[in-house]
PDB file of C-alpha atoms in Angstrom:
ATOM      1  CA  VAL Q1399      60.805 -18.839 -36.293  1.00  0.00           C
ATOM      2  CA  SER Q1400      60.168 -22.047 -33.767  1.00  0.00           C
ATOM      3  CA  ILE Q1401      61.481 -23.809 -37.412  1.00  0.00           C
ATOM      4  CA  GLY Q1402      64.705 -22.665 -37.030  1.00  0.00           C
ATOM      5  CA  VAL Q1403      64.938 -23.508 -34.058  1.00  0.00           C
ATOM      6  CA  SER Q1404      64.119 -26.908 -34.023  1.00  0.00           C
ATOM      7  CA  ALA Q1405      66.823 -26.906 -37.616  1.00  0.00           C
ATOM      8  CA  VAL Q1406      69.292 -27.517 -34.925  1.00  0.00           C
ATOM      9  CA  SER Q1407      68.234 -27.865 -31.513  1.00  0.00           C
ATOM     10  CA  ASP Q1408      68.581 -31.934 -29.699  1.00  0.00           C
ATOM     11  CA  ASP Q1409      64.463 -31.946 -29.399  1.00  0.00           C
ATOM     12  CA  SER Q1410      63.439 -31.054 -33.117  1.00  0.00           C
ATOM     13  CA  ALA Q1411      60.937 -33.285 -32.666  1.00  0.00           C
ATOM     14  CA  CYS Q1412      58.862 -31.460 -29.590  1.00  0.00           C
ATOM     15  CA  ASN Q1413      59.924 -27.828 -31.801  1.00  0.00           C
ATOM     16  CA  GLY Q1414      58.576 -29.257 -34.972  1.00  0.00           C
ATOM     17  CA  VAL Q1415      55.139 -29.725 -32.988  1.00  0.00           C
ATOM     18  CA  VAL Q1416      55.348 -26.612 -31.533  1.00  0.00           C
ATOM     19  CA  ALA Q1417      56.246 -24.761 -34.797  1.00  0.00           C
ATOM     20  CA  LYS Q1418      53.984 -25.941 -35.881  1.00  0.00           C
ATOM     21  CA  GLU Q1419      50.778 -24.924 -33.220  1.00  0.00           C
ATOM     22  CA  LEU Q1420      52.394 -21.475 -34.242  1.00  0.00           C
ATOM     23  CA  LEU Q1421      51.836 -21.462 -37.784  1.00  0.00           C
ATOM     24  CA  ASP Q1422      47.837 -22.628 -37.173  1.00  0.00           C
ATOM     25  CA  LYS Q1423      47.229 -19.850 -34.783  1.00  0.00           C
ATOM     26  CA  ALA Q1424      49.637 -17.728 -36.964  1.00  0.00           C
ATOM     27  CA  ALA Q1425      49.401 -18.168 -40.789  1.00  0.00           C
ATOM     28  CA  PRO Q1426      46.637 -18.932 -43.788  1.00  0.00           C
ATOM     29  CA  ASP Q1427      46.660 -22.127 -44.694  1.00  0.00           C
ATOM     30  CA  GLY Q1428      48.405 -23.009 -48.287  1.00  0.00           C
ATOM     31  CA  LEU Q1429      51.738 -20.957 -46.916  1.00  0.00           C
ATOM     32  CA  LYS Q1430      53.771 -20.784 -49.986  1.00  0.00           C
ATOM     33  CA  LEU Q1431      57.748 -19.615 -48.936  1.00  0.00           C
ATOM     34  CA  GLN Q1432      59.909 -19.590 -51.962  1.00  0.00           C
ATOM     35  CA  PHE Q1433      63.320 -19.537 -50.859  1.00  0.00           C
ATOM     36  CA  LYS Q1434      65.580 -19.314 -54.220  1.00  0.00           C
ATOM     37  CA  THR Q1435      69.908 -20.572 -52.702  1.00  0.00           C
ATOM     38  CA  ARG Q1436      72.961 -20.916 -54.722  1.00  0.00           C
ATOM     39  CA  ALA Q1437      75.304 -24.288 -54.296  1.00  0.00           C
ATOM     40  CA  LEU Q1438      77.363 -23.061 -51.657  1.00  0.00           C
ATOM     41  CA  PHE Q1439      74.417 -23.412 -48.812  1.00  0.00           C
ATOM     42  CA  ALA Q1440      72.171 -25.748 -51.204  1.00  0.00           C
ATOM     43  CA  THR Q1441      72.733 -28.548 -48.191  1.00  0.00           C
ATOM     44  CA  VAL Q1442      71.908 -25.917 -46.092  1.00  0.00           C
ATOM     45  CA  ALA Q1443      68.364 -25.214 -47.633  1.00  0.00           C
ATOM     46  CA  GLU Q1444      67.174 -28.854 -48.769  1.00  0.00           C
ATOM     47  CA  ALA Q1445      66.959 -29.409 -44.624  1.00  0.00           C
ATOM     48  CA  LEU Q1446      65.400 -26.153 -43.819  1.00  0.00           C
ATOM     49  CA  GLN Q1447      63.085 -26.834 -47.034  1.00  0.00           C
ATOM     50  CA  GLY Q1448      62.010 -30.592 -45.251  1.00  0.00           C
ATOM     51  CA  TYR Q1449      61.976 -28.311 -41.590  1.00  0.00           C
ATOM     52  CA  TRP Q1450      59.547 -26.596 -43.090  1.00  0.00           C
ATOM     53  CA  LYS Q1451      57.192 -29.164 -44.994  1.00  0.00           C
ATOM     54  CA  ALA Q1452      57.608 -31.444 -41.910  1.00  0.00           C
ATOM     55  CA  VAL Q1453      55.116 -28.029 -40.265  1.00  0.00           C
ATOM     56  CA  GLY Q1454      53.181 -27.678 -43.560  1.00  0.00           C
ATOM     57  CA  VAL Q1455      54.966 -25.325 -45.337  1.00  0.00           C
ATOM     58  CA  ASP Q1456      55.029 -25.595 -48.887  1.00  0.00           C
ATOM     59  CA  CYS Q1457      58.362 -24.319 -49.746  1.00  0.00           C
ATOM     60  CA  GLU Q1458      59.672 -24.122 -53.447  1.00  0.00           C
ATOM     61  CA  LEU Q1459      63.316 -24.353 -53.243  1.00  0.00           C
ATOM     62  CA  GLU Q1460      65.225 -23.121 -56.476  1.00  0.00           C
ATOM     63  CA  GLN Q1461      68.956 -22.853 -56.781  1.00  0.00           C
ATOM     64  CA  MET Q1462      70.249 -19.765 -58.515  1.00  0.00           C
ATOM     65  CA  ASP Q1463      73.944 -18.867 -60.154  1.00  0.00           C
ATOM     66  CA  ASN Q1464      75.746 -17.360 -57.938  1.00  0.00           C
ATOM     67  CA  GLY Q1465      75.879 -13.542 -60.149  1.00  0.00           C
ATOM     68  CA  VAL Q1466      72.130 -13.439 -60.669  1.00  0.00           C
ATOM     69  CA  PHE Q1467      71.200 -14.607 -56.873  1.00  0.00           C
ATOM     70  CA  MET Q1468      73.355 -11.740 -54.933  1.00  0.00           C
ATOM     71  CA  SER Q1469      72.302  -9.837 -57.810  1.00  0.00           C
ATOM     72  CA  ASP Q1470      68.696 -10.870 -56.324  1.00  0.00           C
ATOM     73  CA  TRP Q1471      69.802  -9.808 -52.955  1.00  0.00           C
ATOM     74  CA  ALA Q1472      71.327  -6.999 -53.737  1.00  0.00           C
ATOM     75  CA  ASP Q1473      67.613  -6.174 -55.049  1.00  0.00           C
ATOM     76  CA  GLY Q1474      65.678  -6.686 -52.549  1.00  0.00           C
ATOM     77  CA  ASN Q1475      63.889  -9.276 -54.441  1.00  0.00           C
ATOM     78  CA  LEU Q1476      64.727 -12.612 -52.272  1.00  0.00           C
ATOM     79  CA  GLN Q1477      62.109 -13.301 -49.881  1.00  0.00           C
ATOM     80  CA  ILE Q1478      64.379 -15.918 -48.136  1.00  0.00           C
ATOM     81  CA  LEU Q1479      67.462 -16.619 -48.000  1.00  0.00           C
ATOM     82  CA  VAL Q1480      71.093 -18.575 -46.438  1.00  0.00           C
ATOM     83  CA  ASN Q1481      73.784 -16.582 -45.912  1.00  0.00           C
ATOM     84  CA  GLY Q1482      76.786 -17.513 -43.655  1.00  0.00           C
ATOM     85  CA  TRP Q1483      79.680 -14.839 -42.826  1.00  0.00           C
ATOM     86  CA  PHE Q1484      83.072 -14.745 -40.071  1.00  0.00           C
ATOM     87  CA  GLY Q1485      83.229 -11.573 -38.080  1.00  0.00           C
ATOM     88  CA  ASP Q1486      85.747  -9.320 -39.523  1.00  0.00           C
ATOM     89  CA  TYR Q1487      87.040  -8.622 -35.319  1.00  0.00           C
ATOM     90  CA  PRO Q1488      85.844 -10.119 -32.290  1.00  0.00           C
ATOM     91  CA  ASN Q1489      83.352  -7.703 -31.761  1.00  0.00           C
ATOM     92  CA  ALA Q1490      79.073  -7.590 -32.073  1.00  0.00           C
ATOM     93  CA  ASP Q1491      79.523  -4.886 -33.947  1.00  0.00           C
ATOM     94  CA  GLY Q1492      81.147  -6.987 -36.790  1.00  0.00           C
ATOM     95  CA  LEU Q1493      78.558  -8.862 -37.281  1.00  0.00           C
ATOM     96  CA  LEU Q1494      75.248  -6.757 -36.190  1.00  0.00           C
ATOM     97  CA  SER Q1495      76.121  -3.632 -38.346  1.00  0.00           C
ATOM     98  CA  TYR Q1496      74.658  -5.142 -40.952  1.00  0.00           C
ATOM     99  CA  PHE Q1497      71.587  -4.506 -39.695  1.00  0.00           C
ATOM    100  CA  GLU Q1498      72.177  -1.201 -39.198  1.00  0.00           C
ATOM    101  CA  THR Q1499      69.182   1.562 -41.040  1.00  0.00           C
ATOM    102  CA  SER Q1500      72.224   3.484 -42.409  1.00  0.00           C
ATOM    103  CA  ASN Q1501      73.955  -1.012 -43.696  1.00  0.00           C
ATOM    104  CA  SER Q1502      70.753  -2.872 -43.995  1.00  0.00           C
ATOM    105  CA  GLN Q1503      69.430  -1.982 -47.979  1.00  0.00           C
ATOM    106  CA  HIS Q1504      73.597  -1.583 -48.824  1.00  0.00           C
ATOM    107  CA  HIS Q1505      73.891  -5.164 -47.591  1.00  0.00           C
ATOM    108  CA  GLY Q1506      70.621  -6.262 -48.764  1.00  0.00           C
ATOM    109  CA  ASN Q1507      68.568  -7.317 -45.610  1.00  0.00           C
ATOM    110  CA  PHE Q1508      66.532  -3.921 -45.501  1.00  0.00           C
ATOM    111  CA  TYR Q1509      65.683  -3.917 -41.840  1.00  0.00           C
ATOM    112  CA  SER Q1510      65.240  -1.027 -39.979  1.00  0.00           C
ATOM    113  CA  ASN Q1511      64.525  -1.154 -36.374  1.00  0.00           C
ATOM    114  CA  GLU Q1512      64.978   2.200 -34.474  1.00  0.00           C
ATOM    115  CA  GLU Q1513      65.924   1.013 -30.719  1.00  0.00           C
ATOM    116  CA  PHE Q1514      67.693  -2.048 -32.914  1.00  0.00           C
ATOM    117  CA  ASP Q1515      69.578   0.985 -34.290  1.00  0.00           C
ATOM    118  CA  ALA Q1516      70.134   3.280 -30.896  1.00  0.00           C
ATOM    119  CA  LEU Q1517      71.088   0.545 -28.923  1.00  0.00           C
ATOM    120  CA  MET Q1518      74.435  -0.554 -32.252  1.00  0.00           C
ATOM    121  CA  ALA Q1519      74.902   3.508 -31.779  1.00  0.00           C
ATOM    122  CA  GLU Q1520      75.314   3.281 -28.222  1.00  0.00           C
ATOM    123  CA  ALA Q1521      77.267   0.071 -27.678  1.00  0.00           C
ATOM    124  CA  ARG Q1522      79.815   1.236 -30.362  1.00  0.00           C
ATOM    125  CA  VAL Q1523      81.108   4.043 -28.206  1.00  0.00           C
ATOM    126  CA  GLU Q1524      80.918   2.388 -24.457  1.00  0.00           C
ATOM    127  CA  LEU Q1525      83.922   2.393 -22.829  1.00  0.00           C
ATOM    128  CA  ASP Q1526      83.012   0.061 -19.864  1.00  0.00           C
ATOM    129  CA  GLU Q1527      83.311  -3.928 -22.211  1.00  0.00           C
ATOM    130  CA  THR Q1528      80.596  -5.167 -19.359  1.00  0.00           C
ATOM    131  CA  VAL Q1529      78.403  -2.840 -20.079  1.00  0.00           C
ATOM    132  CA  GLN Q1530      79.420  -2.420 -24.040  1.00  0.00           C
ATOM    133  CA  ALA Q1531      78.448  -6.216 -24.614  1.00  0.00           C
ATOM    134  CA  ASP Q1532      74.701  -6.052 -22.475  1.00  0.00           C
ATOM    135  CA  LEU Q1533      73.683  -3.417 -24.939  1.00  0.00           C
ATOM    136  CA  TYR Q1534      75.224  -5.711 -28.255  1.00  0.00           C
ATOM    137  CA  ARG Q1535      73.098  -8.606 -26.989  1.00  0.00           C
ATOM    138  CA  GLN Q1536      69.953  -6.324 -26.308  1.00  0.00           C
ATOM    139  CA  ALA Q1537      70.387  -5.275 -30.039  1.00  0.00           C
ATOM    140  CA  ASP Q1538      70.717  -8.725 -31.403  1.00  0.00           C
ATOM    141  CA  ASP Q1539      67.489  -9.865 -28.856  1.00  0.00           C
ATOM    142  CA  ILE Q1540      65.507  -7.209 -31.303  1.00  0.00           C
ATOM    143  CA  ALA Q1541      67.436  -8.179 -34.208  1.00  0.00           C
ATOM    144  CA  SER Q1542      67.399 -12.209 -33.876  1.00  0.00           C
ATOM    145  CA  ARG Q1543      64.159 -12.889 -31.477  1.00  0.00           C
ATOM    146  CA  GLN Q1544      61.600 -10.219 -31.755  1.00  0.00           C
ATOM    147  CA  ASP Q1545      61.631  -9.009 -35.039  1.00  0.00           C
ATOM    148  CA  TYR Q1546      63.658 -11.954 -37.005  1.00  0.00           C
ATOM    149  CA  ALA Q1547      65.999  -9.996 -38.891  1.00  0.00           C
ATOM    150  CA  MET Q1548      68.150 -13.508 -39.030  1.00  0.00           C
ATOM    151  CA  ILE Q1549      67.528 -16.461 -37.358  1.00  0.00           C
ATOM    152  CA  PRO Q1550      71.011 -18.251 -36.641  1.00  0.00           C
ATOM    153  CA  LEU Q1551      70.773 -21.172 -36.889  1.00  0.00           C
ATOM    154  CA  LEU Q1552      74.778 -23.066 -36.468  1.00  0.00           C
ATOM    155  CA  TYR Q1553      77.903 -22.389 -36.514  1.00  0.00           C
ATOM    156  CA  PRO Q1554      79.586 -24.342 -38.942  1.00  0.00           C
ATOM    157  CA  HIS Q1555      83.902 -25.661 -38.392  1.00  0.00           C
ATOM    158  CA  TYR Q1556      85.918 -25.590 -40.394  1.00  0.00           C
ATOM    159  CA  ASN Q1557      89.471 -27.670 -40.855  1.00  0.00           C
ATOM    160  CA  TYR Q1558      92.932 -25.523 -41.625  1.00  0.00           C
ATOM    161  CA  ALA Q1559      96.242 -27.052 -42.620  1.00  0.00           C
ATOM    162  CA  ALA Q1560      98.941 -26.340 -44.332  1.00  0.00           C
ATOM    163  CA  LYS Q1561     102.498 -27.964 -45.087  1.00  0.00           C
ATOM    164  CA  PRO Q1562     105.483 -27.350 -42.713  1.00  0.00           C
ATOM    165  CA  TYR Q1563     107.080 -25.115 -45.557  1.00  0.00           C
ATOM    166  CA  VAL Q1564     104.598 -22.716 -45.615  1.00  0.00           C
ATOM    167  CA  LEU Q1565     105.524 -19.664 -42.910  1.00  0.00           C
ATOM    168  CA  GLY Q1566     104.464 -17.095 -41.540  1.00  0.00           C
ATOM    169  CA  HIS Q1567     100.953 -18.212 -41.786  1.00  0.00           C
ATOM    170  CA  LYS Q1568      97.795 -17.658 -39.316  1.00  0.00           C
ATOM    171  CA  VAL Q1569      94.274 -18.780 -37.555  1.00  0.00           C
ATOM    172  CA  GLY Q1570      93.051 -16.466 -34.974  1.00  0.00           C
ATOM    173  CA  ASN Q1571      89.395 -17.231 -33.217  1.00  0.00           C
ATOM    174  CA  MET Q1572      87.529 -14.962 -36.692  1.00  0.00           C
ATOM    175  CA  SER Q1573      89.448 -15.814 -39.598  1.00  0.00           C
ATOM    176  CA  PHE Q1574      92.012 -17.090 -41.483  1.00  0.00           C
ATOM    177  CA  ASN Q1575      95.056 -14.350 -42.379  1.00  0.00           C
ATOM    178  CA  MET Q1576      96.835 -15.520 -45.578  1.00  0.00           C
ATOM    179  CA  TRP Q1577      98.477 -12.084 -46.240  1.00  0.00           C
ATOM    180  CA  ASP Q1578     102.259 -12.459 -45.419  1.00  0.00           C
ATOM    181  CA  ILE Q1579     103.203 -15.755 -46.357  1.00  0.00           C
ATOM    182  CA  ASP Q1580     106.141 -17.454 -47.570  1.00  0.00           C
ATOM    183  CA  ILE Q1581     107.408 -21.128 -48.483  1.00  0.00           C
ATOM    184  CA  ASP Q1582     110.581 -23.060 -47.127  1.00  0.00           C
ATOM    185  CA  THR Q1583     112.038 -23.806 -50.442  1.00  0.00           C
ATOM    186  CA  GLU Q1584     114.373 -25.704 -48.736  1.00  0.00           C
ATOM    187  CA  HIS Q1585     112.212 -27.092 -46.686  1.00  0.00           C
ATOM    188  CA  ALA Q1586     112.802 -30.948 -46.656  1.00  0.00           C
ATOM    189  CA  ASP Q1587     108.823 -32.166 -47.793  1.00  0.00           C
ATOM    190  CA  TYR Q1588     109.200 -29.057 -49.926  1.00  0.00           C
ATOM    191  CA  VAL Q1589     109.129 -30.479 -53.555  1.00  0.00           C
ATOM    192  CA  GLY Q1590     108.428 -27.380 -55.710  1.00  0.00           C
TER     193      GLY Q1590
END
């Protein structure tokens, strides 16, 4: 748990010590993890492997073909994986719903927690945005800080550029909208 924190903390040396102490108390000697990844997340996986090594955990890293990875993921054959996704809409439900019991097998995480599911169901129908946000915070706390069904590690920044003759492109705070795009072939910068 603290291992993931040490990967993004400003005080990673301190968190590494905490992680080592927790592992010494809780984990058997010679703890070994099998970490399969795909090229898209190889750099992040290598960094995590280094963090685990620093606290005495042997982490075997294997980069896989994307198709094999996706098949193993769907079948529940991955002990550890790194994944990322954009929220489809600006609401916690779009990200947390992956971990509801009814969705978890389909999304390859196989997580199940009745309290989490109940909070998600209640939040989904709550009309008061403040109350709803609090319910989602409680659900997130269960999934990411109590059960560790997921450990948020980083929030990458993506750059998006378009030539001035590309019309109709929209960049939102959640994703890129790539429909209704057109090209102004009469624009001075357009070369065809």
